Amino acid sequence: MVKKKKIGLVLSGGGARGFAHLGVVKALYEKGIYPEVFSGTSAGALVGAFLANGKDPDDIFSFFKGRRIFDITRIRLPKNGLLNLERIRNEIDKELKIKDIKEIKKTFFVCVSNMTKGRVEYLDKGNAVDLLVASASIPVLFSPVMISGDLYSDGGVFDNLPVEPLKDKCDLVIGVHVNPIHPVNELNNILQMASRTFTLTVNNNVKYNREICDIWIEPKELDKFEILEFNKADEIFETGYKYAKKMKIKI
């Protein structure tokens, strides 16, 4: 009898491009590929938490769809971030219905950056909403989250493709990267400048972890979407779905 492989799924950050993760996972499910261990940064952490807790990709998409950036954030006077994520915090709390990351049904790791101590952390326990919001809080753009006396921000600062916690827990690792780089003609405001700077920076720390993945999924067409274009959720989802659907994946 052939032993069933334990599959791990690593989901990168990418802002609105994170909708592509849901399209990719829908295609994987249709191919009979069901990961048992999840790890994610930023948008990948939000998607990964819901997937690991048993939610269907289409249901997760319906939950997040239509929540444009200024519907889920509040502009604030600059201190440690231009925006905060209080609105999405409340929405996640109501929808996820867990208090601690360890309560998630399948094994799940959230990647966060401890800005106080200057290090990356891969956590499978702790306040769920605090950690998920922290993991998605792009520095400067979004305010960091205070947890146990330390300030936490987007995991992509150190690791935008958190393979590390899955290394000894899976027989096969699938990496999904939704943050390809493309040329831009102009940067019109401080939000665009902040998001562009962060996108360029975090891509550098993906190169090594890519080599660790057994299967690599990176829909190139995502480069036409900006990380704050939440109003293009349908197109982004379909881009991820069609790309993964066409792939010949052998498990």
C-alpha atoms as one frame of an Amber mdcrd trajectory, in Angstrom:
protein
   0.000   0.000   0.000   1.419   3.372  -1.035   1.625   5.815   1.836  -0.305
   9.025   1.232   1.965  12.049   1.091   1.484  14.757   3.660   1.145  17.989
   1.694   2.089  21.437   2.918   0.911  24.697   1.354   2.868  27.945   1.660
   1.091  31.168   0.702   2.957  34.409   0.047   1.928  37.945   0.813   0.653
  40.180  -1.967  -2.172  42.421  -0.793  -5.177  42.231  -3.129  -3.291  39.662
  -5.178  -4.020  37.311  -2.311  -7.376  36.629  -3.956  -5.375  34.560  -6.443
  -4.491  32.151  -3.626  -8.141  31.219  -3.392  -8.360  30.585  -7.124  -5.231
  28.438  -6.998  -6.498  26.395  -4.055  -9.878  25.879  -5.719  -8.029  24.398
  -8.713  -5.900  22.221  -6.436  -8.988  20.863  -4.713 -10.512  20.049  -8.097
  -7.347  18.064  -8.859  -7.806  16.117  -5.628  -4.927  17.891  -3.860  -5.770
  18.711  -0.260  -2.979  20.186   1.893  -2.873  19.268   5.571  -0.342  21.824
   6.790  -0.508  25.541   6.006   1.859  28.488   6.375   1.280  32.052   5.261
   2.442  35.623   5.327   0.202  38.698   5.111  -2.632  38.024   2.616  -1.415
  34.429   2.542  -1.809  34.211   6.307  -5.402  35.460   6.142  -6.301  33.004
   3.386  -4.333  30.179   5.006  -6.053  30.568   8.361  -9.500  30.255   6.817
  -8.476  27.325   4.616  -6.834  25.497   7.516  -9.989  26.012   9.536 -12.045
  24.142   6.936 -13.504  27.004   4.905 -14.093  26.494   1.174 -12.164  28.808
  -1.228 -15.389  30.144  -2.745 -16.832  30.928   0.686 -13.641  32.703   1.742
 -13.704  34.690  -1.483 -17.300  35.732  -0.866 -16.342  36.909   2.612 -13.442
  39.097   1.523 -14.768  40.225  -1.855 -15.920  43.814  -2.069 -14.054  44.935
   1.037 -12.029  47.643  -0.671  -9.012  49.056   1.058 -10.799  52.124   2.423
 -13.758  50.016   3.530 -11.555  47.954   5.846  -9.124  50.609   7.029  -9.214
  53.961   8.720  -6.927  56.837   7.809  -5.005  58.138  10.797  -2.527  60.885
  11.511   0.902  59.421  10.732   2.617  58.069  13.822   3.531  54.499  13.046
   1.266  53.904  10.048  -0.961  55.776   7.596  -3.880  53.372   8.058  -5.103
  50.864  10.579  -7.024  47.641  10.118  -9.610  47.856  12.879 -12.548  47.223
  10.571 -11.117  44.059   9.030 -10.066  42.953  12.534 -13.697  42.937  13.647
 -14.829  41.147  10.486 -12.203  38.397  10.867 -13.063  37.917  14.519 -16.738
  37.358  13.709 -16.116  35.074  10.733 -13.226  32.911  11.981 -14.836  32.298
  15.380 -11.666  31.281  17.214  -9.597  33.035  19.832  -6.244  31.268  19.525
  -4.360  30.164  16.405  -3.930  26.711  17.972  -7.710  26.190  17.724  -7.542
  26.080  13.901  -8.545  22.604  12.703  -5.448  21.844  10.615  -1.827  22.708
  11.342  -1.285  26.370  10.552   1.623  28.774  10.986   1.354  32.539  10.710
   4.513  34.435   9.777   4.969  37.796  11.506   7.788  40.293  11.910   8.678
  41.263  15.459   9.698  44.848  14.795  10.770  45.434  18.393  13.224  42.528
  18.519  14.053  42.632  14.805  13.268  39.034  13.906  10.831  36.797  12.061
   8.500  34.510  14.016   6.477  31.505  12.807   3.665  31.000  15.270   1.067
  28.251  15.709  -0.442  29.663  18.890  -1.436  33.074  20.196  -4.331  35.494
  19.737  -5.657  34.693  16.262  -6.964  38.111  15.236  -3.942  40.005  16.587
  -1.501  37.757  14.727  -3.415  37.715  11.445  -3.836  41.495  11.409  -0.171
  41.937  12.350   0.940  39.628   9.545  -0.985  41.775   7.047   0.215  45.147
   8.386   2.636  46.441   5.749   5.066  48.798   7.530   4.385  52.527   7.080
   1.183  51.766   5.174  -0.546  50.054   8.115  -0.048  50.484  11.842   1.792
  47.648  13.630   0.040  45.553  16.268   1.149  45.497  19.901   1.379  41.910
  21.195   2.846  41.091  24.612   4.758  44.374  24.678   6.297  44.046  21.206
   5.263  45.659  17.924   4.469  43.229  15.108   4.127  43.901  11.375   3.849
  42.127   8.048   5.751  38.833   7.971   7.028  39.689   4.510   9.572  42.094
   6.005  11.697  39.020   6.748   9.992  36.159   4.921   7.348  36.549   2.231
   7.212  32.802   1.540   7.385  31.073   4.951   8.539  27.551   4.084  10.660
  27.210   7.230   8.012  25.822   9.643   6.958  23.144   7.110  10.403  21.685
   6.415  10.152  18.703   8.778   6.371  18.334   8.766   5.540  17.509   5.136
   6.482  15.055   2.418   5.755  17.607  -0.276   5.550  21.397  -0.182   3.576
  23.546  -2.618   4.594  27.197  -2.747   2.211  29.803  -4.139   3.720  33.194
  -4.913   1.328  35.944  -6.002   3.709  38.870  -5.983   5.524  39.033  -9.366
   7.283  42.300 -10.159   6.348  44.448 -13.145   7.478  47.868 -14.403   5.313
  50.857 -13.475   4.955  54.110 -15.382   4.246  56.329 -12.401   3.712  56.439
  -8.654   1.089  59.063  -7.916   0.810  59.147  -4.137   2.358  58.052  -0.876
   0.207  54.899  -0.689   1.435  53.736  -4.082   5.010  54.593  -3.169   4.804
  52.683   0.123   3.257  49.596  -1.464   5.752  49.619  -4.353   8.728  49.932
  -2.019   7.498  47.055   0.106   6.762  44.827  -2.903  10.273  45.289  -4.309
  11.870  44.641  -0.930  10.029  41.460   0.008  10.603  39.790  -3.356  14.294
  39.526  -2.585  13.681  37.171   0.329  11.603  34.738  -1.738  14.405  33.466
  -3.994  15.933  31.002  -1.525  12.657  29.583  -0.229  11.440  28.994  -3.758
  14.123  26.345  -4.165  12.818  24.439  -1.144   9.331  24.018  -2.633   8.592
  20.801  -4.517   5.872  22.494  -6.595   5.994  26.187  -7.488   2.929  28.157
  -8.552   3.387  31.786  -9.648   0.749  33.183 -12.013   2.736  35.702 -14.045
  -0.421  37.494 -15.176  -0.843  38.851 -11.653   1.795  41.468 -12.414  -0.887
  43.668 -13.983  -2.663  44.088 -10.650  -1.549  46.451  -7.893  -1.500  45.173
  -4.325  -4.198  47.655  -3.301  -6.619  46.898  -6.162  -9.200  45.113  -4.023
 -11.907  46.171  -6.487 -10.460  43.678  -9.008 -11.027  40.655  -6.797 -12.902
  38.643  -9.438 -10.200  39.065 -12.059  -7.442  38.220  -9.594  -9.252  35.105
  -8.367  -9.814  33.895 -11.938  -6.176  34.523 -12.841  -5.028  32.241 -10.035
  -7.661  29.617 -10.800  -6.987  29.388 -14.547  -3.224  29.274 -14.082  -3.315
  26.422 -11.558  -6.028  24.573 -13.482  -3.773  24.381 -16.537  -0.809  23.056
 -14.575   0.036  19.373 -14.683   0.738  18.607 -11.055   1.914  15.166 -10.049
   1.672  14.291  -6.369
